[in-house]
CSV table of C-alpha atoms and ligand atoms in Angstrom, one decimal:
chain,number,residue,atom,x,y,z
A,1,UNK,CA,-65.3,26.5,-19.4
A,2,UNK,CA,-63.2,28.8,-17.3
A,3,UNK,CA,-59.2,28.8,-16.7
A,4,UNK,CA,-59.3,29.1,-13.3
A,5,UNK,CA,-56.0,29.8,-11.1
A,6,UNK,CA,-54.7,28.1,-8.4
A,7,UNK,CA,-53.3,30.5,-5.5
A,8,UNK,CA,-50.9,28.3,-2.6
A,9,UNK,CA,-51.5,29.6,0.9
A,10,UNK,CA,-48.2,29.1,2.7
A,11,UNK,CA,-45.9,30.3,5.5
A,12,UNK,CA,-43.4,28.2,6.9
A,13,UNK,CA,-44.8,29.3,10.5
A,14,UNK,CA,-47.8,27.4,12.0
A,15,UNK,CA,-50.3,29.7,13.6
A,16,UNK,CA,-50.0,32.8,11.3
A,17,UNK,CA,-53.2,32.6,9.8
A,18,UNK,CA,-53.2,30.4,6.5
A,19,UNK,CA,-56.0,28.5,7.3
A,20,UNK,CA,-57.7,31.2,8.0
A,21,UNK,CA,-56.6,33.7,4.8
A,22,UNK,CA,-57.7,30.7,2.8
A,23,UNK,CA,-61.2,30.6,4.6
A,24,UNK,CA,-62.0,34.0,4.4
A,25,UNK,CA,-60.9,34.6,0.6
A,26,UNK,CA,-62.9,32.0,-0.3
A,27,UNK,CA,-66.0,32.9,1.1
A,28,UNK,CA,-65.0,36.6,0.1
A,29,UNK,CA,-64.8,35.3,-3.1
A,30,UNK,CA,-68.0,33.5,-3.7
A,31,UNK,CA,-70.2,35.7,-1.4
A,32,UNK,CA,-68.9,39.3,-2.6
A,33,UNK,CA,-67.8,38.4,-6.3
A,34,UNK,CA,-70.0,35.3,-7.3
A,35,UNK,CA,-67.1,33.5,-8.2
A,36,UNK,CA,-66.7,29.4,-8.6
A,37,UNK,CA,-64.2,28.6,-5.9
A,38,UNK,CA,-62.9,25.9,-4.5
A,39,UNK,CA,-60.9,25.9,-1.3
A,40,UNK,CA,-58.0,22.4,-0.5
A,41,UNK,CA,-56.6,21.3,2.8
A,42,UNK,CA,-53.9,20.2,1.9
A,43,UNK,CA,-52.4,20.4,5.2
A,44,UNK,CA,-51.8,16.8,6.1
A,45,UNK,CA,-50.6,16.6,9.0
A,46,UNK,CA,-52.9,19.2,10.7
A,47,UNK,CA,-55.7,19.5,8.2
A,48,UNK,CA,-58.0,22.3,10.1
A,49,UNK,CA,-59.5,24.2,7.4
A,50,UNK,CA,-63.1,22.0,7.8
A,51,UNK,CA,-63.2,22.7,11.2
A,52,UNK,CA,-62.7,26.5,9.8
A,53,UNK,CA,-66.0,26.6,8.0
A,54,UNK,CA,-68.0,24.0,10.1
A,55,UNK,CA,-66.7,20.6,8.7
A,56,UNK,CA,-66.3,18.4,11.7
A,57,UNK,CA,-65.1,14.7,10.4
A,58,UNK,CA,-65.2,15.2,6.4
A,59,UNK,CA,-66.2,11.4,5.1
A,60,UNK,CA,-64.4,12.2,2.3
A,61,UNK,CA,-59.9,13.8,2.7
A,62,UNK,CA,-58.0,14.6,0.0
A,63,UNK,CA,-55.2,12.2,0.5
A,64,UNK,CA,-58.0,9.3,-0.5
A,65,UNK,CA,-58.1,11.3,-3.6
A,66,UNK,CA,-54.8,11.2,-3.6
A,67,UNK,CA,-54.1,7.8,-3.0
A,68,UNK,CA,-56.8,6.9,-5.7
A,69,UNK,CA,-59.7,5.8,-3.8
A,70,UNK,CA,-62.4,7.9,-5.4
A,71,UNK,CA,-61.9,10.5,-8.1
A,72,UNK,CA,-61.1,14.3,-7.2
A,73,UNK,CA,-64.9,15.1,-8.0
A,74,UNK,CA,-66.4,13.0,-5.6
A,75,UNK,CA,-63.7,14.5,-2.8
A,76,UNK,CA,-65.4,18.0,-3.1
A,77,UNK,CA,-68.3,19.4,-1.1
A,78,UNK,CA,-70.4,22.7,-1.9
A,79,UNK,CA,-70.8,24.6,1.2
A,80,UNK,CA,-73.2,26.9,2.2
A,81,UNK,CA,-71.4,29.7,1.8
A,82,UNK,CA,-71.1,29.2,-1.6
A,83,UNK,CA,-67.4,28.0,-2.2
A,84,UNK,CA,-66.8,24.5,-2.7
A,85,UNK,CA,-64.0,22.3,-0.4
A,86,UNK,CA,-62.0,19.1,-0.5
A,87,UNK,CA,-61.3,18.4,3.3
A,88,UNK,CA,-58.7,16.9,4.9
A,89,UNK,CA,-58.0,14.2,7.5
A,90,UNK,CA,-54.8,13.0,8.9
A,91,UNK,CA,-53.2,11.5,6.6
A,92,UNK,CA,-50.9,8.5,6.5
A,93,UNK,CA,-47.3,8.3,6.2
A,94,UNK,CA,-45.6,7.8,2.7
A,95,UNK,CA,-48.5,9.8,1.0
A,96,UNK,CA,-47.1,10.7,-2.3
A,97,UNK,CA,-48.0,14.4,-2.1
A,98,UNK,CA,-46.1,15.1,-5.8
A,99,UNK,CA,-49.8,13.7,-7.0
A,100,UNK,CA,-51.1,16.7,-5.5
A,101,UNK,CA,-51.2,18.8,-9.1
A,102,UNK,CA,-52.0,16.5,-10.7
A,103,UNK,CA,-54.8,15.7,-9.2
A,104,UNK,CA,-56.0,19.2,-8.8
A,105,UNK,CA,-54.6,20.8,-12.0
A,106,UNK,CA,-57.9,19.2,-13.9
A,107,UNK,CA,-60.2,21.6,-11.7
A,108,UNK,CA,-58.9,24.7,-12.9
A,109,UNK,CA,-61.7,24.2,-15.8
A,110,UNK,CA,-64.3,24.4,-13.2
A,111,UNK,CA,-63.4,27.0,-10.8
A,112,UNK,CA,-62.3,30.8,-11.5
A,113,UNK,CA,-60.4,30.3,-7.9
A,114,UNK,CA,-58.8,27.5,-6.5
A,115,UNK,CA,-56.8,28.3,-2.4
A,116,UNK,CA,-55.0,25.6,-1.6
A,117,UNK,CA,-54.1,25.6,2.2
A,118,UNK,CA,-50.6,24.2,3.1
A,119,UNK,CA,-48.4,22.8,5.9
A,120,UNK,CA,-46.2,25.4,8.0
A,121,UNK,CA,-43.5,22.6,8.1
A,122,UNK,CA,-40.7,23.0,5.8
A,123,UNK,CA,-41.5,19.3,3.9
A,124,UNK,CA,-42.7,17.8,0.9
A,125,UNK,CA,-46.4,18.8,2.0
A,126,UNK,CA,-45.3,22.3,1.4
A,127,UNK,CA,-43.4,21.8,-1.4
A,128,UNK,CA,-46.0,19.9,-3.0
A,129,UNK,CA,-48.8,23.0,-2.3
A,130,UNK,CA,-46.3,25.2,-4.0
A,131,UNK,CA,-45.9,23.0,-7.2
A,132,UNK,CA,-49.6,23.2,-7.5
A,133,UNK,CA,-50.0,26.9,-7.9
A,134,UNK,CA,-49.6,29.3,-10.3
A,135,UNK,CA,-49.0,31.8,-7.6
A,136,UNK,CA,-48.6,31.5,-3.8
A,137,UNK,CA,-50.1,33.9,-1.1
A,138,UNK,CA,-47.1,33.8,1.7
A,139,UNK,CA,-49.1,34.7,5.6
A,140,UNK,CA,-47.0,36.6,7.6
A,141,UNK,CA,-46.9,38.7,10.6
A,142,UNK,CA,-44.9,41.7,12.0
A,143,UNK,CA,-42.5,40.0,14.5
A,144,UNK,CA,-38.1,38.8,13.5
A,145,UNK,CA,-38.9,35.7,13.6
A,146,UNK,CA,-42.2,35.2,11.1
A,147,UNK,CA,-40.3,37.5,8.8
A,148,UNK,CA,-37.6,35.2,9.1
A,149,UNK,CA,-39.8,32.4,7.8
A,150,UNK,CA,-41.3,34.7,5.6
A,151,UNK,CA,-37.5,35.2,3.6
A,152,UNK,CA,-37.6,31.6,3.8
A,153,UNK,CA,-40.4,30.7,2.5
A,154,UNK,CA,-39.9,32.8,-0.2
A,155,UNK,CA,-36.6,31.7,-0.9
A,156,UNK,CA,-38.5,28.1,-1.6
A,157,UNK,CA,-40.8,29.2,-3.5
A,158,UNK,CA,-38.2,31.5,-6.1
A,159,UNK,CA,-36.1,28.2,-5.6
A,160,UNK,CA,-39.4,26.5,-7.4
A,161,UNK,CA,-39.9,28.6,-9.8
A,162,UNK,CA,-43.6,29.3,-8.5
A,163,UNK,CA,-44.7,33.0,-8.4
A,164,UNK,CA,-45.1,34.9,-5.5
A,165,UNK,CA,-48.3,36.9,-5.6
A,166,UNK,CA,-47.4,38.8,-2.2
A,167,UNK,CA,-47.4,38.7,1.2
A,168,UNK,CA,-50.6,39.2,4.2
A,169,UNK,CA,-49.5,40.5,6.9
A,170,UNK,CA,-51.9,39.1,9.3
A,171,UNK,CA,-52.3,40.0,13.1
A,172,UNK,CA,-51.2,43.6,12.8
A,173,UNK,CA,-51.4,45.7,16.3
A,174,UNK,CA,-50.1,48.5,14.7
A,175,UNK,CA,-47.5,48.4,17.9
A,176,UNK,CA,-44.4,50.9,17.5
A,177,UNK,CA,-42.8,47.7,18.5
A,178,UNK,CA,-43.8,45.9,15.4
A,179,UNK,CA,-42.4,45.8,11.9
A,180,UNK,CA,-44.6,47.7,9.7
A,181,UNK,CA,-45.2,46.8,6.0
A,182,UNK,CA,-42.4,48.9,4.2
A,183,UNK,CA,-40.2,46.3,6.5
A,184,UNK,CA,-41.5,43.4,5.7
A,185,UNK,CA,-41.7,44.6,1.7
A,186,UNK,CA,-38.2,46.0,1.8
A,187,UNK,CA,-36.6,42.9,3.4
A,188,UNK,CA,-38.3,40.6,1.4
A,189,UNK,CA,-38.6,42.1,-2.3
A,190,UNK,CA,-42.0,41.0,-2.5
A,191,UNK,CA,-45.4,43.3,-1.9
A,192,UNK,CA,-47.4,42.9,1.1
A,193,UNK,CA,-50.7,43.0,-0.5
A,194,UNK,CA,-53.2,43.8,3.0
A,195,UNK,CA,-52.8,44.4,6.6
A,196,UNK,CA,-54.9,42.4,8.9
A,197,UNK,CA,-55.9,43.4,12.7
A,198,UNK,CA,-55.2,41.2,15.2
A,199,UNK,CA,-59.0,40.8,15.6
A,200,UNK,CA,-60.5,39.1,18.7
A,201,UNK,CA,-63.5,38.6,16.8
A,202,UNK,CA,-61.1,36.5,14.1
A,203,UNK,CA,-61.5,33.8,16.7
A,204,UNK,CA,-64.9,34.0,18.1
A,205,UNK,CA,-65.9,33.3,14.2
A,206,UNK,CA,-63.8,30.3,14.6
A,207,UNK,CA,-65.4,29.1,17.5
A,208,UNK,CA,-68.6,29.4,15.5
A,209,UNK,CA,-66.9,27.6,12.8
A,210,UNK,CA,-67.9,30.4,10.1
A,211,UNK,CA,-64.9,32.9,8.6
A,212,UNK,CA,-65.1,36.3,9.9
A,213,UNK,CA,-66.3,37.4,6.6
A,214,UNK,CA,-69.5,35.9,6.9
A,215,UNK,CA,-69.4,36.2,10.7
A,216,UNK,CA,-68.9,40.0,11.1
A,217,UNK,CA,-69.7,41.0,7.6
A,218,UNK,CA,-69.2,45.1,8.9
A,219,UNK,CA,-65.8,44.2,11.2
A,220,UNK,CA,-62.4,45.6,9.6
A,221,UNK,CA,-61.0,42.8,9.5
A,222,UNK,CA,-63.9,41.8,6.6
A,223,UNK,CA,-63.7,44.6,4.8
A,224,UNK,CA,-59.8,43.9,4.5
A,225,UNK,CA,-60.4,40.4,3.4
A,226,UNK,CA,-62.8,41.5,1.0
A,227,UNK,CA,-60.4,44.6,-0.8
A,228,UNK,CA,-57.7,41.7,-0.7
A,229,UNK,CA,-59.9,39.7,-2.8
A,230,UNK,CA,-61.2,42.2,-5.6
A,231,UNK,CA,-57.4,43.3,-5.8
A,232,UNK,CA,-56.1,39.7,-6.3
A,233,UNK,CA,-58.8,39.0,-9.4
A,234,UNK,CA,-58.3,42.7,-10.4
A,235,UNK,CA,-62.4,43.8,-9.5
A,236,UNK,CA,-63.5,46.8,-6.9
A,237,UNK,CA,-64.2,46.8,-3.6
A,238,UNK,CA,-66.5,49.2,-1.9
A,239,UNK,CA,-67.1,48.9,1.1
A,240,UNK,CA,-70.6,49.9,2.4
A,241,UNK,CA,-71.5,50.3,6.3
A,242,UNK,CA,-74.0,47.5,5.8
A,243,UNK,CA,-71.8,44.7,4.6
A,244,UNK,CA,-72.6,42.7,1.9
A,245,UNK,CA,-73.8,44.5,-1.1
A,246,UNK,CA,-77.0,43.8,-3.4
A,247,UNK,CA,-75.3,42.8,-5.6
A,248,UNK,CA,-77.9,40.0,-7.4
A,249,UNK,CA,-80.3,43.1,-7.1
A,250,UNK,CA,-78.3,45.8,-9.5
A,251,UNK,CA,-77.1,42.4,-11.4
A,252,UNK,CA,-81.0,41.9,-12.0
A,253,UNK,CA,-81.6,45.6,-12.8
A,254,UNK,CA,-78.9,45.4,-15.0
A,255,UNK,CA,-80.1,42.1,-17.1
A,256,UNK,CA,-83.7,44.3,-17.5
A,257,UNK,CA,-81.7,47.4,-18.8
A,258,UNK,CA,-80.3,44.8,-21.9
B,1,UNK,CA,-45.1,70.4,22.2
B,2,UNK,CA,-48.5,71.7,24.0
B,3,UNK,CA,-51.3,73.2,22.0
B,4,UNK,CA,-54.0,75.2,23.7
B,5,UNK,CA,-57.4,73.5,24.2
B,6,UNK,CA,-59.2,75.1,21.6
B,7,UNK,CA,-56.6,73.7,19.2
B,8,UNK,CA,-57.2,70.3,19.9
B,9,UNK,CA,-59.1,68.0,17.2
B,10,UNK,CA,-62.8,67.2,18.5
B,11,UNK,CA,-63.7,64.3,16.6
B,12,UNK,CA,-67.8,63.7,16.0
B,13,UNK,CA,-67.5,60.7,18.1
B,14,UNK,CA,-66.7,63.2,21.1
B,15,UNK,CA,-62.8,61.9,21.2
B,16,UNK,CA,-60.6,64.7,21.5
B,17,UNK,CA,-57.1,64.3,20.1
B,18,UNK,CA,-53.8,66.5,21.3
B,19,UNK,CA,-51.0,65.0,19.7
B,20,UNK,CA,-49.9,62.6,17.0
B,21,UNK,CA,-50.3,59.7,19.5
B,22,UNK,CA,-53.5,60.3,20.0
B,23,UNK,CA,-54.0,60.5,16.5
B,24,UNK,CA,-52.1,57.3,15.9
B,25,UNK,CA,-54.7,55.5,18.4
B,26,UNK,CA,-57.5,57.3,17.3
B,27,UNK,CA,-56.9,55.6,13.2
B,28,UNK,CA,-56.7,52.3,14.9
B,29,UNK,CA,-59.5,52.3,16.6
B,30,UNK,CA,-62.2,54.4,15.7
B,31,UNK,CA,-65.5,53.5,14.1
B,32,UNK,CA,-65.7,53.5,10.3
B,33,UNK,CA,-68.4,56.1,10.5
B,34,UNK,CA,-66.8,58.7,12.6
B,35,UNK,CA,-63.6,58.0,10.4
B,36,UNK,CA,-65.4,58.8,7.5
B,37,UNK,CA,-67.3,61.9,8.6
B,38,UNK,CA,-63.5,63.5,8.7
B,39,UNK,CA,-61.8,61.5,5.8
B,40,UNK,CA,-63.9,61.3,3.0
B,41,UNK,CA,-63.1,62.2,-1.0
B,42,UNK,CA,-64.0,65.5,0.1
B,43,UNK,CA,-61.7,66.4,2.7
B,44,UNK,CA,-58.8,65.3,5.3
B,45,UNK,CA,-59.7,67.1,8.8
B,46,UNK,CA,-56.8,64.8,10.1
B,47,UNK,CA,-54.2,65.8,7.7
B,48,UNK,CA,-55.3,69.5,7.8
B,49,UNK,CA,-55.0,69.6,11.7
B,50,UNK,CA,-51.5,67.7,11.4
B,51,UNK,CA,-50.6,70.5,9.2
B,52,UNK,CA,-52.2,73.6,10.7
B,53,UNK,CA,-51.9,73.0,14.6
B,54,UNK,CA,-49.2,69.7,15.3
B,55,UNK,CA,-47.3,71.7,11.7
B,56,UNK,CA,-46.2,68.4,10.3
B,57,UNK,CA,-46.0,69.5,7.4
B,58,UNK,CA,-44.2,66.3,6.0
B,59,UNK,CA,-46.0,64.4,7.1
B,60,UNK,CA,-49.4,65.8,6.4
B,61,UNK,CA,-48.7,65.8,2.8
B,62,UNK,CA,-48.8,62.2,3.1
B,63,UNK,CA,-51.9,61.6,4.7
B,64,UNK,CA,-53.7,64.0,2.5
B,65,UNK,CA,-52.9,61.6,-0.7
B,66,UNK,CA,-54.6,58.8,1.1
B,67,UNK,CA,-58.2,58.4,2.7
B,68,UNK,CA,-56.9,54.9,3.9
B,69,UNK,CA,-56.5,54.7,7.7
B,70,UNK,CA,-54.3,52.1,7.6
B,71,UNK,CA,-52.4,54.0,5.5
B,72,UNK,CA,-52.3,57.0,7.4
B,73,UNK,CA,-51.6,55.2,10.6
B,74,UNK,CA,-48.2,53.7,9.2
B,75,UNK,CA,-46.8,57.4,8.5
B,76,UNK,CA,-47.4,58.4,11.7
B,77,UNK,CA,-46.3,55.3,13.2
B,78,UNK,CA,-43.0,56.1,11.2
B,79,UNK,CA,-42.9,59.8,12.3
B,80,UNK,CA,-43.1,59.0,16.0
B,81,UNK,CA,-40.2,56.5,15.3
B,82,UNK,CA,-38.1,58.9,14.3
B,83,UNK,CA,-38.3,61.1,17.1
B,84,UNK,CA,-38.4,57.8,19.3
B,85,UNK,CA,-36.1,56.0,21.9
B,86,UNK,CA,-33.1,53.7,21.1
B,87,UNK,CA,-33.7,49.6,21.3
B,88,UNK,CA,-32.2,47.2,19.1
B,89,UNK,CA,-31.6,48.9,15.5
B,90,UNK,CA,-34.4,47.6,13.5
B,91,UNK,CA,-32.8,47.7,10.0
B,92,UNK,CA,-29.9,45.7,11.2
B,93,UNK,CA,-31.5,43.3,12.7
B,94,UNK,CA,-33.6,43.0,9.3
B,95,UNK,CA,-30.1,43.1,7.3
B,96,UNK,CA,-28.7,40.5,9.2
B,97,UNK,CA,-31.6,38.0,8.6
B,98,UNK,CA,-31.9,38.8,5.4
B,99,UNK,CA,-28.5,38.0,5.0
B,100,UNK,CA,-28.8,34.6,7.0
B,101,UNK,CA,-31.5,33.5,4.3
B,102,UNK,CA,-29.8,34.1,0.9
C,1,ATP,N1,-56.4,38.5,12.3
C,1,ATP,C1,-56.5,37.6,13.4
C,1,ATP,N2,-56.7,38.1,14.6
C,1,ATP,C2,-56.8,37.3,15.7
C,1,ATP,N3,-56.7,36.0,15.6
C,1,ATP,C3,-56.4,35.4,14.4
C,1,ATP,C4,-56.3,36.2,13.2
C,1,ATP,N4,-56.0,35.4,12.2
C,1,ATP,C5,-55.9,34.2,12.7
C,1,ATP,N5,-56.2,34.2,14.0
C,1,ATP,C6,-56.2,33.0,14.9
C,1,ATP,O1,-54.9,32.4,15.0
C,1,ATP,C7,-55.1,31.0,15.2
C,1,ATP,C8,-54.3,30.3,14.1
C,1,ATP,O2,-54.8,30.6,12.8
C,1,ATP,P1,-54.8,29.5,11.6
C,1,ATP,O3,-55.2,28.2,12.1
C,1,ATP,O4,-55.4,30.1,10.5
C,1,ATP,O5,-53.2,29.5,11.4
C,1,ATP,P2,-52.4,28.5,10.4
C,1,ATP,O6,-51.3,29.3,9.9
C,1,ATP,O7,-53.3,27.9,9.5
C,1,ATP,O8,-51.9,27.4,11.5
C,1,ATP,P3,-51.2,26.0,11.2
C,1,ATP,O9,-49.8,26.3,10.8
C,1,ATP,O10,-51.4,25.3,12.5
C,1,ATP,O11,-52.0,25.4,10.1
C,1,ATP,C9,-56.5,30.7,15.1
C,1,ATP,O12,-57.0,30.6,16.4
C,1,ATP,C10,-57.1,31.9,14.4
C,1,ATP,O13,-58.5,32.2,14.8
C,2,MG,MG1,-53.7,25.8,9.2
């Protein structure tokens, strides 16, 4: 049995990059560091994440979950990649998203990780991601007005009591125009924890429906999302020029060492 | 400031680099390999340059306690703001909404 925690993907901004953060860390997560994870769309309104990772019209949404018509086990579907996902479909109005951690709070034995994706819109959707998890990843980028949303969003989440692991800065041009990270940390109180490229390649991976990480294993923008992932469960990252490491191999050498 | 030719930094990718804008653009876009044959555990050949032909001293000592490019990229980005033009004054914008939202 594991106790597994439950990170909130939020901005109160569409189009920053949640979906994608919460894409990405969970394959980095189960490709790089062989960790049980489980990635939610609990967007409801625009649930996108399956179409993320090659999930075109889920039979199964987490508001049926949600709205009892199968348990939360039967929602979930193991990906190729190795991570597990509920998706999501539209869902209809007068959902009762409080159910939402409930519902998912039980999975926390199964998985080490659980990223739960979230609305940009300032709602119950969001508020209901952010009673879910023990911590919440706030996306950001380096423009006035996301950093205004940023403050907001985590003015909510303080407001909530939920903690606030730190902030990705995502679509960084490293622009003398742009705010840089000691901004963003310095107006906000709160660590940005990785600075992601504005990566062209971001969104040819999207068109092929697989996150960058597994995409363009060597690209920047991988290596970034894997480092952000070892530093939020506290392993190492090294990056090699040949992307993924052998791991099972040394994990085997290892085994015939003991 | 000019430096003579033989000054400038000749990066193993054949770049060559004259100033701490070209620096700046070179960290953002250079291959990891090339990076690494001049930033490694071992040594800085960026920082060292800054310090011994642009004689940034300041800043130099800050890129020497990091091998991270991104790192590296953001002190220079904040050295060329400092000797940059006018615009709207960053911090108070940034004070104002920070003000707006508490
Ligand atoms: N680092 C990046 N570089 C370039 N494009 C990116 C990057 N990150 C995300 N994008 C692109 O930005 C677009 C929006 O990303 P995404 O869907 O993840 O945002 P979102 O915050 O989930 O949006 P929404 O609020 O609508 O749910 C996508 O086309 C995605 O490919
Ligand atoms: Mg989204």
């Amino acid at each position: 049995m594991v106790e597994g925690k439950i990170f909130g993907v939020v901005a109160l901004k569409g189009g920053v990059g949640k979906t994608t953060v919460c894409a990405n860390l969970g394959t980095a997560l189960a490709i790089e560091f062989d960790k049980k994870v489980l990635i939610i769309d609990a967007n409801f309104s625009t649930p996108h994440l399956g179409l993320h990772v090659g999930i075109v019209n889920p039979e199964h949404s987490l508001h049926k979950i949600i709205e009892d018509e199968y348990s939360v086990f039967e929602g979930i579907y193991e990906h190729a990649l190795g991570f597990h996902i509920i998706p999501g479909m539209l869902a209809p109005e007068g959902l009762d998203y409080n159910k939402l951690k409930e519902k998912i709070e039980p999975l926390k034995e199964y998985y080490d990780y659980i990223l739960v994706d979230s609305s940009p819109s300032l709602n119950q959707e969001m508020a209901a991601t952010m009673s879910a998890s023990d911590e919440v990843l706030v996306v950001s980028s380096p423009d006035y007005p996301t950093l205004s949303s940023t403050l907001h969003a985590i003015k909510i989440a303080k407001e909530q009591g939920t903690d606030i692991r730190g902030i990705i800065l995502n679509k960084v041009r490293k622009k003398r125009f742009e705010l840089n990270p000691k901004d963003i940390s310095e107006a906000s109180d709160v660590k940005v924890l990785a600075s992601i490229p504005d990566e062209i390649k971001v969104q040819a991976a999207l068109a092929k429906m697989i996150p960058i990480v597994s995409f363009s294993p060597t690209n920047e923008v991988s290596h970034i999302y894997k480092k952000l992932a070892a530093d939020l469960i506290g392993e190492k990252y090294r990056r090699s020029l040949f992307g993924r490491k052998k791991k099972k191999k040394v994990k085997e050498e290892k085994d015939e060492k003991e | 400031m000019k430096i003579e030719s033989s000054a400038y930094f000749y990066a193993t990718n054949g770049e060559v680099l004259k100033n701490l804008e070209d620096l700046l653009s070179f960290l953002n876009n250079v291959d990891e390999e090339t990076f690494f044959n001049h930033v490694n555990s071992e040594k800085n050949d960026l920082a060292n340059w800054t310090r011994d032909i642009l004689n940034e001293k300041r800043l130099s000592n800050k890129m020497f306690k990091t091998i991270n490019r991104d790192e590296m990229a953001v002190y220079i980005e904040e050295r060329l703001e400092k000797s940059g033009e006018g615009g709207v004054d960053k911090k108070s914008v940034i004070s104002k909404l920070v003000e707006a939202i508490s």
